[in-house]
Short mmCIF file of C-alpha atoms in Angstrom, two decimals:
data_model
loop_
_atom_site.label_atom_id
_atom_site.label_comp_id
_atom_site.label_asym_id
_atom_site.label_seq_id
_atom_site.Cartn_x
_atom_site.Cartn_y
_atom_site.Cartn_z
CA UNK A 1 25.27 30.25 23.09
CA UNK A 2 26.20 27.67 21.09
CA UNK A 3 29.96 28.20 21.97
CA UNK A 4 28.75 27.26 26.11
CA UNK A 5 26.44 24.46 24.89
CA UNK A 6 29.82 23.01 22.77
CA UNK A 7 31.62 23.80 25.89
CA UNK A 8 29.64 22.12 28.27
CA UNK A 9 29.47 19.29 26.30
CA UNK A 10 33.12 18.46 25.92
CA UNK A 11 33.49 19.16 29.84
CA UNK A 12 30.54 16.35 30.22
CA UNK A 13 32.63 12.88 30.89
CA UNK A 14 29.54 11.25 29.65
CA UNK A 15 29.32 13.04 26.32
CA UNK A 16 32.49 10.83 26.03
CA UNK A 17 31.48 8.24 27.25
CA UNK A 18 29.02 8.14 24.72
CA UNK A 19 30.85 9.10 21.92
CA UNK A 20 32.97 6.38 22.96
CA UNK A 21 30.38 3.58 22.85
CA UNK A 22 28.93 4.80 19.44
CA UNK A 23 32.26 4.87 17.68
CA UNK A 24 32.79 0.99 19.37
CA UNK A 25 29.07 0.24 18.30
CA UNK A 26 29.48 1.59 14.97
CA UNK A 27 32.15 -0.81 14.05
CA UNK A 28 30.22 -3.54 15.73
CA UNK A 29 27.37 -2.89 13.52
CA UNK A 30 29.70 -2.97 10.06
CA UNK A 31 31.11 -6.21 11.25
CA UNK A 32 27.88 -7.51 12.28
CA UNK A 33 26.25 -6.58 8.71
CA UNK A 34 29.00 -8.03 6.80
CA UNK A 35 28.78 -11.18 8.98
CA UNK A 36 24.86 -11.73 8.16
CA UNK A 37 25.94 -11.12 4.53
CA UNK A 38 28.04 -14.32 4.50
CA UNK A 39 27.00 -17.83 2.94
CA UNK A 40 28.33 -19.32 6.20
CA UNK A 41 25.69 -16.91 8.25
CA UNK A 42 22.89 -17.96 5.47
CA UNK A 43 23.75 -21.57 5.94
CA UNK A 44 23.92 -21.57 10.20
CA UNK A 45 20.54 -19.99 10.21
CA UNK A 46 18.94 -22.51 8.00
CA UNK A 47 20.50 -25.53 10.10
CA UNK A 48 19.00 -23.97 12.97
CA UNK A 49 15.36 -23.38 10.93
CA UNK A 50 15.60 -26.77 9.67
CA UNK A 51 16.58 -28.16 13.18
CA UNK A 52 13.61 -26.08 14.83
CA UNK A 53 11.16 -27.47 12.69
CA UNK A 54 12.53 -31.28 13.00
CA UNK A 55 12.00 -31.08 16.38
CA UNK A 56 8.50 -28.92 16.22
CA UNK A 57 6.51 -31.34 13.79
CA UNK A 58 6.12 -34.45 15.95
CA UNK A 59 5.44 -32.55 18.81
CA UNK A 60 2.66 -30.40 16.57
CA UNK A 61 1.25 -33.41 15.20
CA UNK A 62 1.02 -35.20 18.14
CA UNK A 63 -0.63 -31.68 19.97
CA UNK A 64 -3.00 -32.09 16.60
CA UNK A 65 -4.12 -35.40 17.24
CA UNK A 66 -4.66 -35.00 20.76
CA UNK A 67 -6.78 -31.56 20.17
CA UNK A 68 -9.07 -33.17 17.21
CA UNK A 69 -9.74 -36.30 19.76
CA UNK A 70 -10.50 -33.89 22.59
CA UNK A 71 -12.80 -31.66 20.62
CA UNK A 72 -14.58 -34.66 18.84
CA UNK A 73 -15.45 -36.14 22.12
CA UNK A 74 -16.83 -32.78 23.27
CA UNK A 75 -18.87 -32.37 20.40
CA UNK A 76 -16.58 -29.41 18.76
CA UNK A 77 -15.73 -28.79 15.44
CA UNK A 78 -12.03 -29.42 14.70
CA UNK A 79 -9.96 -26.53 13.35
CA UNK A 80 -9.76 -27.96 9.93
CA UNK A 81 -13.38 -27.94 10.06
CA UNK A 82 -13.85 -24.00 11.49
CA UNK A 83 -10.78 -23.20 8.27
CA UNK A 84 -13.69 -25.11 6.15
CA UNK A 85 -16.24 -22.82 7.27
CA UNK A 86 -14.25 -19.53 6.95
CA UNK A 87 -13.36 -20.34 3.81
CA UNK A 88 -16.75 -20.99 2.63
CA UNK A 89 -17.67 -17.64 4.15
CA UNK A 90 -14.89 -15.67 2.13
CA UNK A 91 -16.36 -17.06 -0.94
CA UNK A 92 -20.08 -16.23 0.20
CA UNK A 93 -18.69 -12.76 0.62
CA UNK A 94 -17.26 -12.64 -2.71
CA UNK A 95 -20.11 -13.84 -4.37
CA UNK A 96 -22.08 -11.29 -2.45
CA UNK A 97 -19.31 -8.83 -3.56
CA UNK A 98 -20.33 -9.57 -7.58
CA UNK A 99 -23.79 -9.04 -6.60
CA UNK A 100 -23.21 -5.49 -5.09
CA UNK A 101 -21.02 -4.61 -8.34
CA UNK A 102 -24.21 -6.02 -10.50
CA UNK A 103 -26.57 -3.64 -8.10
CA UNK A 104 -24.25 -0.87 -8.29
CA UNK A 105 -24.26 -1.05 -12.47
CA UNK A 106 -27.84 -1.31 -12.62
CA UNK A 107 -28.86 1.97 -10.30
CA UNK A 108 -26.25 4.07 -12.53
CA UNK A 109 -28.07 3.02 -15.68
CA UNK A 110 -31.45 3.41 -14.53
CA UNK A 111 -30.45 6.68 -13.30
CA UNK A 112 -28.83 7.56 -16.70
CA UNK A 113 -32.03 6.52 -18.36
CA UNK A 114 -34.28 8.60 -15.88
CA UNK A 115 -31.39 11.61 -16.12
CA UNK A 116 -31.99 11.22 -19.68
CA UNK A 117 -36.07 11.08 -19.68
CA UNK A 118 -35.99 14.23 -17.88
CA UNK A 119 -33.51 16.03 -20.33
CA UNK A 120 -35.56 15.23 -22.97
CA UNK A 121 -38.94 17.08 -23.03
CA UNK A 122 -36.96 20.08 -21.43
CA UNK A 123 -34.42 19.81 -24.45
CA UNK A 124 -37.30 20.00 -27.27
CA UNK A 125 -38.92 23.10 -26.32
CA UNK A 126 -35.13 24.89 -25.63
CA UNK A 127 -34.39 23.46 -29.25
CA UNK A 128 -37.19 24.38 -31.17
CA UNK A 129 -36.47 28.14 -29.24
CA UNK A 130 -33.57 28.07 -30.37
CA UNK A 131 -34.08 27.02 -34.06
CA UNK A 132 -36.57 29.83 -34.02
CA UNK A 133 -33.94 32.55 -32.92
CA UNK A 134 -31.64 30.94 -35.05
CA UNK A 135 -34.30 31.74 -38.15
CA UNK A 136 -35.02 35.09 -36.98
CA UNK A 137 -31.17 35.98 -37.03
CA UNK A 138 -30.51 34.47 -40.46
CA UNK A 139 -33.79 36.68 -41.07
CA UNK A 140 -32.38 39.63 -40.02
CA UNK A 141 -28.99 38.93 -41.48
CA UNK A 142 -30.39 38.36 -45.04
CA UNK A 143 -32.21 41.17 -45.12
CA UNK A 144 -29.34 43.03 -44.09
CA UNK A 145 -26.99 41.35 -46.40
CA UNK A 146 -28.93 41.19 -49.74
CA UNK A 147 -32.46 43.03 -50.13
CA UNK A 148 -33.36 40.83 -53.28
CA UNK A 149 -32.33 37.28 -51.61
CA UNK A 150 -34.84 38.47 -48.67
CA UNK A 151 -37.62 39.34 -50.81
CA UNK A 152 -37.36 36.03 -52.71
CA UNK A 153 -37.64 34.51 -49.12
CA UNK A 154 -40.18 36.35 -48.06
CA UNK A 155 -42.10 35.21 -51.44
CA UNK A 156 -41.05 31.84 -50.87
CA UNK A 157 -42.83 32.09 -47.24
CA UNK A 158 -46.01 33.19 -48.50
CA UNK A 159 -46.26 31.15 -50.93
CA UNK A 160 -45.40 28.01 -48.49
CA UNK A 161 -48.23 29.79 -46.24
CA UNK A 162 -50.68 29.76 -49.17
CA UNK A 163 -50.50 26.35 -50.10
CA UNK A 164 -53.27 24.35 -48.82
CA UNK A 165 -52.47 21.65 -46.90
CA UNK A 166 -54.26 18.06 -46.12
CA UNK A 167 -57.66 18.73 -44.68
CA UNK A 168 -58.17 17.28 -40.95
CA UNK A 169 -61.63 15.65 -39.88
CA UNK B 1 16.68 11.03 41.97
CA UNK B 2 13.58 12.20 41.02
CA UNK B 3 14.79 12.85 37.42
CA UNK B 4 16.11 9.06 37.26
CA UNK B 5 12.24 8.07 38.51
CA UNK B 6 10.74 10.05 36.21
CA UNK B 7 13.20 8.52 33.52
CA UNK B 8 12.37 5.01 34.69
CA UNK B 9 8.88 5.50 34.06
CA UNK B 10 9.27 6.82 30.81
CA UNK B 11 11.09 4.06 29.73
CA UNK B 12 8.68 1.49 31.32
CA UNK B 13 5.78 3.40 29.71
CA UNK B 14 6.82 3.22 26.36
CA UNK B 15 8.09 -0.07 26.65
CA UNK B 16 4.62 -1.62 27.95
CA UNK B 17 2.51 0.60 26.15
CA UNK B 18 0.88 1.29 22.99
CA UNK B 19 1.02 4.56 21.44
CA UNK B 20 -1.91 6.02 19.92
CA UNK B 21 -1.35 5.52 16.18
CA UNK B 22 -3.78 5.86 12.96
CA UNK B 23 -5.68 8.74 14.14
CA UNK B 24 -6.76 10.43 11.09
CA UNK B 25 -10.74 10.43 10.74
CA UNK B 26 -11.40 7.72 8.48
CA UNK B 27 -14.74 5.82 7.31
CA UNK B 28 -14.81 2.02 6.56
CA UNK B 29 -16.40 1.80 3.09
CA UNK B 30 -15.67 -1.92 1.99
CA UNK B 31 -14.55 -5.12 3.39
CA UNK B 32 -13.90 -8.58 2.04
CA UNK B 33 -12.69 -11.19 4.22
CA UNK B 34 -9.79 -9.64 6.39
CA UNK B 35 -9.38 -6.89 3.96
CA UNK B 36 -10.78 -3.35 4.75
CA UNK B 37 -10.84 -0.18 2.65
CA UNK B 38 -11.09 3.17 4.53
CA UNK B 39 -12.18 6.15 3.11
CA UNK B 40 -10.31 9.50 5.20
CA UNK B 41 -12.76 12.25 6.06
CA UNK B 42 -11.77 15.18 3.65
CA UNK B 43 -10.61 18.64 5.45
CA UNK B 44 -10.66 20.31 2.21
CA UNK B 45 -13.52 21.93 0.41
CA UNK B 46 -15.01 19.88 -2.47
CA UNK B 47 -14.16 22.41 -4.92
CA UNK B 48 -10.65 22.53 -3.94
CA UNK B 49 -10.10 19.00 -4.09
CA UNK B 50 -8.21 17.29 -6.48
CA UNK B 51 -10.42 15.07 -8.97
CA UNK B 52 -8.46 12.26 -9.25
CA UNK B 53 -8.67 9.77 -5.76
CA UNK B 54 -5.82 8.19 -4.13
CA UNK B 55 -5.74 4.55 -2.95
CA UNK B 56 -2.85 3.28 -0.67
CA UNK B 57 -1.63 -0.20 -0.79
CA UNK B 58 0.99 -1.14 2.07
CA UNK B 59 2.71 -4.43 2.38
CA UNK B 60 1.15 -7.59 3.01
CA UNK B 61 3.31 -8.25 6.37
CA UNK B 62 2.85 -5.27 8.41
CA UNK B 63 0.12 -2.62 9.10
CA UNK B 64 -0.76 0.07 7.34
CA UNK B 65 -0.73 2.50 10.03
CA UNK B 66 2.77 3.62 9.35
CA UNK B 67 1.35 5.58 6.48
CA UNK B 68 -0.57 7.77 9.36
CA UNK B 69 1.63 6.92 12.41
CA UNK B 70 0.88 9.87 14.45
CA UNK B 71 -0.70 13.55 14.54
CA UNK B 72 1.12 15.91 13.32
CA UNK B 73 3.44 13.47 11.55
CA UNK B 74 1.44 11.33 9.57
CA UNK B 75 1.72 10.78 5.21
CA UNK B 76 -2.33 10.70 5.25
CA UNK B 77 -2.86 13.70 7.19
CA UNK B 78 -0.35 15.52 4.94
CA UNK B 79 -2.48 14.17 1.85
CA UNK B 80 -5.80 14.67 3.33
CA UNK B 81 -4.79 18.28 4.28
CA UNK B 82 -3.46 19.13 0.36
CA UNK B 83 -6.66 18.11 -1.02
CA UNK B 84 -6.61 14.25 -1.77
CA UNK B 85 -9.21 12.27 -1.72
CA UNK B 86 -7.59 9.25 -0.01
CA UNK B 87 -8.15 5.64 0.68
CA UNK B 88 -6.44 3.34 2.41
CA UNK B 89 -6.51 -0.65 1.83
CA UNK B 90 -5.69 -2.67 4.83
CA UNK B 91 -5.30 -6.62 3.90
CA UNK B 92 -5.67 -7.50 7.38
CA UNK B 93 -4.11 -10.64 9.41
CA UNK B 94 -4.06 -13.50 7.51
CA UNK B 95 -5.88 -16.57 9.68
CA UNK B 96 -4.90 -19.94 8.88
CA UNK B 97 -8.08 -20.15 6.22
CA UNK B 98 -5.86 -17.61 4.38
CA UNK B 99 -2.71 -19.94 4.08
CA UNK B 100 -4.27 -20.67 0.26
CA UNK B 101 -4.20 -16.78 -0.61
CA UNK B 102 -1.55 -15.94 -3.30
CA UNK B 103 -0.43 -12.71 -4.90
CA UNK B 104 -3.00 -13.69 -7.95
CA UNK B 105 -6.00 -13.36 -5.15
CA UNK B 106 -4.54 -10.00 -3.93
CA UNK B 107 -4.08 -8.48 -7.15
CA UNK B 108 -7.07 -9.87 -9.35
CA UNK B 109 -9.62 -10.15 -6.65
CA UNK B 110 -9.10 -7.82 -3.77
CA UNK B 111 -7.52 -4.96 -5.86
CA UNK B 112 -9.81 -4.75 -8.33
CA UNK B 113 -12.75 -4.87 -5.96
CA UNK B 114 -11.62 -2.14 -3.60
CA UNK B 115 -10.71 -0.14 -7.05
CA UNK B 116 -14.44 -0.20 -8.03
CA UNK B 117 -15.31 1.30 -5.02
CA UNK B 118 -13.38 3.74 -4.72
CA UNK B 119 -14.30 4.55 -8.67
CA UNK B 120 -17.81 4.54 -6.94
CA UNK B 121 -17.82 6.88 -3.81
CA UNK B 122 -15.41 9.50 -5.77
CA UNK B 123 -17.48 9.40 -8.62
CA UNK B 124 -13.94 9.20 -10.83
CA UNK B 125 -13.83 7.15 -13.30
CA UNK B 126 -9.61 7.64 -12.81
CA UNK B 127 -7.55 6.94 -9.95
CA UNK B 128 -3.68 7.10 -8.57
CA UNK B 129 -2.44 3.66 -6.82
CA UNK B 130 0.73 4.12 -4.13
CA UNK B 131 2.43 0.79 -3.41
CA UNK B 132 5.02 0.39 -1.00
CA UNK B 133 6.87 -2.45 -0.51
CA UNK B 134 4.96 -5.80 -1.53
CA UNK B 135 2.33 -3.20 -2.15
CA UNK B 136 4.70 -2.23 -4.86
CA UNK B 137 4.92 -5.37 -6.22
CA UNK B 138 1.25 -5.87 -6.40
CA UNK B 139 0.12 -2.12 -7.68
CA UNK B 140 3.14 -2.90 -10.39
CA UNK B 141 1.82 -6.21 -11.67
CA UNK B 142 -2.08 -4.88 -11.42
CA UNK B 143 -1.36 -1.86 -13.48
CA UNK B 144 0.63 -4.11 -16.45
CA UNK B 145 -2.36 -6.72 -15.88
CA UNK B 146 -5.19 -4.40 -15.99
CA UNK B 147 -4.01 -1.03 -17.87
CA UNK B 148 -7.32 0.01 -19.11
CA UNK B 149 -9.25 -0.28 -15.51
CA UNK B 150 -8.37 4.00 -15.34
CA UNK B 151 -5.13 3.49 -13.37
CA UNK B 152 -3.87 7.30 -13.96
CA UNK B 153 -0.59 7.57 -11.65
CA UNK B 154 1.40 4.93 -10.32
CA UNK B 155 3.74 5.88 -7.09
CA UNK B 156 5.82 2.99 -5.92
CA UNK B 157 7.78 3.18 -2.86
CA UNK B 158 11.19 1.32 -1.97
CA UNK B 159 9.41 -1.11 -4.55
CA UNK B 160 11.14 -4.52 -4.75
CA UNK B 161 10.85 -5.49 -8.17
CA UNK B 162 14.19 -6.62 -9.92
CA UNK B 163 16.12 -9.77 -7.99
CA UNK B 164 18.47 -10.20 -10.56
CA UNK B 165 21.32 -9.88 -8.70
CA UNK B 166 21.27 -12.08 -5.78
CA UNK B 167 25.07 -10.98 -4.47
CA UNK B 168 23.51 -7.56 -3.72
CA UNK B 169 20.52 -8.72 -1.67
CA UNK B 170 20.68 -10.55 1.57
CA UNK B 171 17.28 -12.15 1.81
CA UNK B 172 18.27 -13.94 -1.38
CA UNK B 173 20.94 -15.20 0.08
CA UNK B 174 18.99 -16.45 3.28
CA UNK B 175 16.08 -17.85 1.23
CA UNK B 176 18.32 -19.19 -1.35
CA UNK B 177 16.88 -23.02 -1.72
CA UNK B 178 20.28 -24.79 -0.36
CA UNK B 179 19.38 -23.65 2.82
CA UNK B 180 15.60 -22.30 3.14
CA UNK B 181 12.61 -25.04 2.65
CA UNK B 182 9.99 -22.90 2.02
CA UNK B 183 7.37 -25.88 1.45
CA UNK B 184 8.54 -27.01 4.76
CA UNK B 185 8.01 -23.70 6.76
CA UNK B 186 4.64 -23.47 5.33
CA UNK B 187 3.70 -26.96 5.69
CA UNK B 188 4.54 -26.75 9.79
CA UNK B 189 2.84 -22.57 10.21
CA UNK B 190 0.81 -22.58 7.38
CA UNK B 191 1.13 -18.66 7.04
CA UNK B 192 4.65 -17.65 7.42
CA UNK B 193 4.80 -16.03 10.58
CA UNK B 194 4.99 -12.47 11.98
CA UNK B 195 8.01 -13.01 14.27
CA UNK B 196 9.70 -14.89 11.81
CA UNK B 197 9.37 -11.97 9.30
CA UNK B 198 10.32 -9.46 11.89
CA UNK B 199 13.19 -11.37 12.74
CA UNK B 200 14.23 -11.58 9.12
CA UNK B 201 14.12 -7.75 8.87
CA UNK B 202 15.68 -7.09 11.97
CA UNK B 203 18.83 -9.33 11.55
CA UNK B 204 20.02 -7.48 8.48
CA UNK B 205 21.32 -4.71 10.62
CA UNK B 206 21.48 -6.41 14.15
CA UNK B 207 23.21 -3.78 16.20
CA UNK B 208 21.20 -1.02 14.95
CA UNK B 209 17.92 -2.68 15.41
CA UNK B 210 18.59 -4.44 18.78
CA UNK B 211 20.99 -1.92 20.79
CA UNK B 212 21.11 1.33 19.15
CA UNK B 213 17.42 2.11 18.82
CA UNK B 214 17.28 1.44 22.28
CA UNK B 215 20.30 3.29 23.24
CA UNK B 216 18.60 6.22 21.48
CA UNK B 217 15.70 6.29 23.53
CA UNK B 218 17.70 5.82 26.70
CA UNK B 219 19.93 9.46 25.54
CA UNK B 220 16.64 11.29 24.72
CA UNK B 221 14.34 9.82 27.92
CA UNK B 222 14.49 13.88 28.79
CA UNK B 223 13.15 14.92 25.04
CA UNK B 224 9.53 14.26 24.65
CA UNK B 225 9.44 14.78 21.10
CA UNK B 226 11.91 11.85 20.85
CA UNK B 227 10.52 9.50 23.15
CA UNK B 228 6.77 9.96 21.64
CA UNK B 229 8.15 9.22 18.20
CA UNK B 230 9.87 6.40 19.48
CA UNK B 231 6.83 5.18 21.10
CA UNK B 232 4.71 5.39 18.32
CA UNK B 233 7.63 3.76 15.98
CA UNK B 234 7.73 1.34 18.36
CA UNK B 235 4.43 0.36 18.22
CA UNK B 236 4.23 -0.23 14.88
CA UNK B 237 7.21 -2.51 14.69
CA UNK B 238 6.13 -4.62 17.58
CA UNK B 239 2.98 -5.10 16.09
CA UNK B 240 3.75 -7.89 13.72
CA UNK B 241 1.20 -10.24 11.40
CA UNK B 242 1.90 -13.07 9.21
CA UNK B 243 1.88 -13.31 5.59
CA UNK B 244 -0.69 -15.44 3.63
CA UNK B 245 1.52 -18.94 2.98
CA UNK B 246 0.58 -18.43 -1.06
CA UNK B 247 1.94 -15.17 -1.33
CA UNK B 248 5.33 -15.76 0.74
CA UNK B 249 5.98 -18.84 -1.45
CA UNK B 250 5.16 -16.58 -4.73
CA UNK B 251 7.59 -13.86 -3.20
CA UNK B 252 10.31 -16.42 -2.20
CA UNK B 253 10.07 -18.93 -5.35
CA UNK B 254 8.81 -16.30 -8.17
CA UNK B 255 10.69 -13.37 -7.28
CA UNK B 256 13.76 -13.79 -4.90
CA UNK B 257 14.77 -17.46 -6.63
CA UNK B 258 13.77 -16.91 -10.05
CA UNK B 259 12.94 -12.98 -10.33
CA UNK B 260 10.18 -14.09 -12.59
CA UNK B 261 8.29 -10.25 -12.91
CA UNK B 262 11.67 -8.68 -14.21
CA UNK B 263 11.82 -11.44 -17.05
CA UNK B 264 8.57 -10.90 -18.09
CA UNK B 265 7.50 -14.37 -17.28
CA UNK B 266 5.57 -13.94 -14.42
CA UNK B 267 1.99 -15.86 -14.54
CA UNK B 268 -0.68 -14.54 -12.20
CA UNK B 269 -3.90 -16.11 -12.97
CA UNK B 270 -2.89 -17.69 -16.00
CA UNK B 271 -2.18 -13.93 -17.67
CA UNK B 272 1.45 -13.17 -18.12
CA UNK B 273 2.52 -10.07 -16.28
CA UNK B 274 3.63 -7.64 -19.48
CA UNK B 275 5.12 -4.77 -17.90
CA UNK B 276 5.16 -3.26 -21.20
CA UNK B 277 1.29 -2.63 -21.10
CA UNK B 278 2.33 -0.56 -18.01
CA UNK B 279 0.92 3.33 -19.18
CA UNK B 280 0.18 5.13 -16.09
CA UNK B 281 2.47 8.23 -15.20
CA UNK B 282 5.13 6.21 -12.63
CA UNK B 283 7.01 7.95 -9.90
CA UNK B 284 9.57 5.44 -8.15
CA UNK B 285 10.91 6.74 -4.98
CA UNK B 286 13.87 5.47 -3.69
CA UNK B 287 15.54 5.00 -0.05
CA UNK B 288 19.51 5.31 -0.66
CA UNK B 289 20.09 3.75 2.60
CA UNK B 290 17.82 1.25 2.09
CA UNK B 291 18.80 -2.39 3.45
CA UNK B 292 15.39 -4.20 3.15
CA UNK B 293 14.95 -3.07 -0.36
CA UNK B 294 18.37 -1.95 -2.05
CA UNK B 295 18.04 0.95 -4.78
CA UNK B 296 19.27 -1.67 -7.30
CA UNK B 297 15.76 -3.74 -6.64
CA UNK B 298 13.61 -0.22 -7.88
CA UNK B 299 15.75 1.30 -10.35
CA UNK B 300 15.38 -1.05 -13.71
CA UNK B 301 11.22 -0.98 -13.50
CA UNK B 302 11.62 2.64 -15.26
CA UNK B 303 12.93 0.98 -18.69
CA UNK B 304 11.12 -2.04 -18.80
CA UNK B 305 7.43 -0.26 -18.85
CA UNK B 306 5.68 1.35 -21.41
CA UNK B 307 4.70 4.73 -19.63
CA UNK B 308 6.27 7.92 -21.03
CA UNK B 309 6.31 10.15 -18.30
CA UNK B 310 8.25 8.78 -15.61
CA UNK B 311 10.27 10.06 -13.03
CA UNK B 312 12.87 8.70 -9.88
CA UNK B 313 12.87 10.45 -6.57
CA UNK B 314 16.23 9.43 -4.39
CA UNK B 315 15.62 10.21 -1.06
CA UNK B 316 18.32 9.83 1.72
CA UNK B 317 17.00 7.09 4.31
CA UNK B 318 16.16 3.82 4.95
CA UNK B 319 13.29 1.50 3.98
CA UNK B 320 10.55 2.97 6.43
CA UNK B 321 12.40 6.24 7.61
CA UNK B 322 11.71 7.69 4.02
CA UNK B 323 7.93 8.11 4.52
CA UNK B 324 8.12 8.04 8.55
CA UNK B 325 11.47 9.35 9.81
CA UNK B 326 11.45 12.59 11.08
CA UNK B 327 13.09 14.37 7.28
CA UNK B 328 10.12 12.32 5.72
CA UNK B 329 7.74 16.21 5.76
CA UNK B 330 10.78 17.52 4.05
CA UNK B 331 12.56 15.24 1.47
CA UNK B 332 9.69 12.73 0.20
CA UNK B 333 5.73 14.07 1.14
CA UNK B 334 6.51 17.42 -0.44
CA UNK B 335 7.82 15.97 -3.64
CA UNK B 336 4.93 13.02 -3.87
CA UNK B 337 2.66 15.88 -3.36
CA UNK B 338 3.78 17.91 -5.69
CA UNK B 339 4.40 15.01 -8.55
CA UNK B 340 0.91 13.93 -7.65
CA UNK B 341 -1.01 17.09 -7.63
CA UNK B 342 0.20 18.07 -11.28
CA UNK B 343 -1.27 14.99 -12.59
CA UNK B 344 -4.82 14.75 -10.59
CA UNK B 345 -6.26 17.49 -12.23
#
């Protein structure tokens, strides 16, 4: 299949023309790349730009003046006035973005506080339960580990239980 | 005869109409002046997505749609399908009221605000940045100026950062102060016109851009795949936008003529851009056949920054071809995905 394709390609006169064309363009391309990389090219394009700016500046200035007068007569804002207005809009947008950032920060702080205050009552019973469980475990461990120590602890507990506390009412 | 007619119709359609580009679904999430921040609609379930969002920052003088050229051949589409939360910052088209905008404004006003929104929407405190061409200058300067903002990964594509050898830079020769009066140009136009930038880019390789490119279309008029690809690329190439005057002045004077960034002397809104402060993981992708940003401009950054995690990926191809050419989905995108994926957990 590939052989057939290559055979048909080689017999296609247009293909030979294309190859010649591409080879020529390859040579031209290299020559042009070299040409644009020279100081002479930079100098020539610089001079052309300079010429354009020299020619365009008075024309532009004249057009701007005429436009300004025309707009004034029609009671319409000039380009400079519109530009100044657009700049002010951008400044307002910047301030709005600052306010948006501050609001986001406030919302985030409020939600953090809410989460913390919701979590706080829920944590207390949990902490109490875990403390009881820990004390149970430690008591069991203590019983297993050393009976005298456990007995002393029991005695201490009963003593503290019998201790009279401050009377209320 | 009908075949010739058909080819003629194809040729005229491709040359006179615009292709449907930038079609990946997205939503506008933030706007400031002409800048727009888009978030691409995720296609991967939340639990399978990467934790760190990715913000794409393109050049100032072209549309960012090159990152999302056409369905089935779009970097954005690829990254979204790989599970990234992808955002795109489109700088927009500057008007005369933006002629004063400098790189300082883009780096310290627009970029941090867009990043704040990315963090807010993604819920992540860290993020990755991808800067291409001038976008790489902006992201590099931002990364050095704001190293504590949460930037984890920085990817630079064809980054013009080092201007130390003007003999290798055709643009540097053309914009030398002997031949190019930047103040005069900006005094007349306000912003640098898109047509002039386009001419400059094309004139670097005139035969390729003005002759060979069209012959390629002519030779392949019976190949729909090549025709559609050419149509999409031509739509992007011919959609030129101006560059804000202040930013263009800095590009020529501060960077092309004085190489201030690499010398460590570039001052952005009163702050010196110290590359040593850049600590994010860094990948720089270099196009070996790039005539707009020759490889020598992107190489030196690695030795100047404070990052310890750095990588250089060299790809055969040109300035745009490495990301939008027919081999991009094999040579460039998977490498970026692999590098970033490992650093986005």
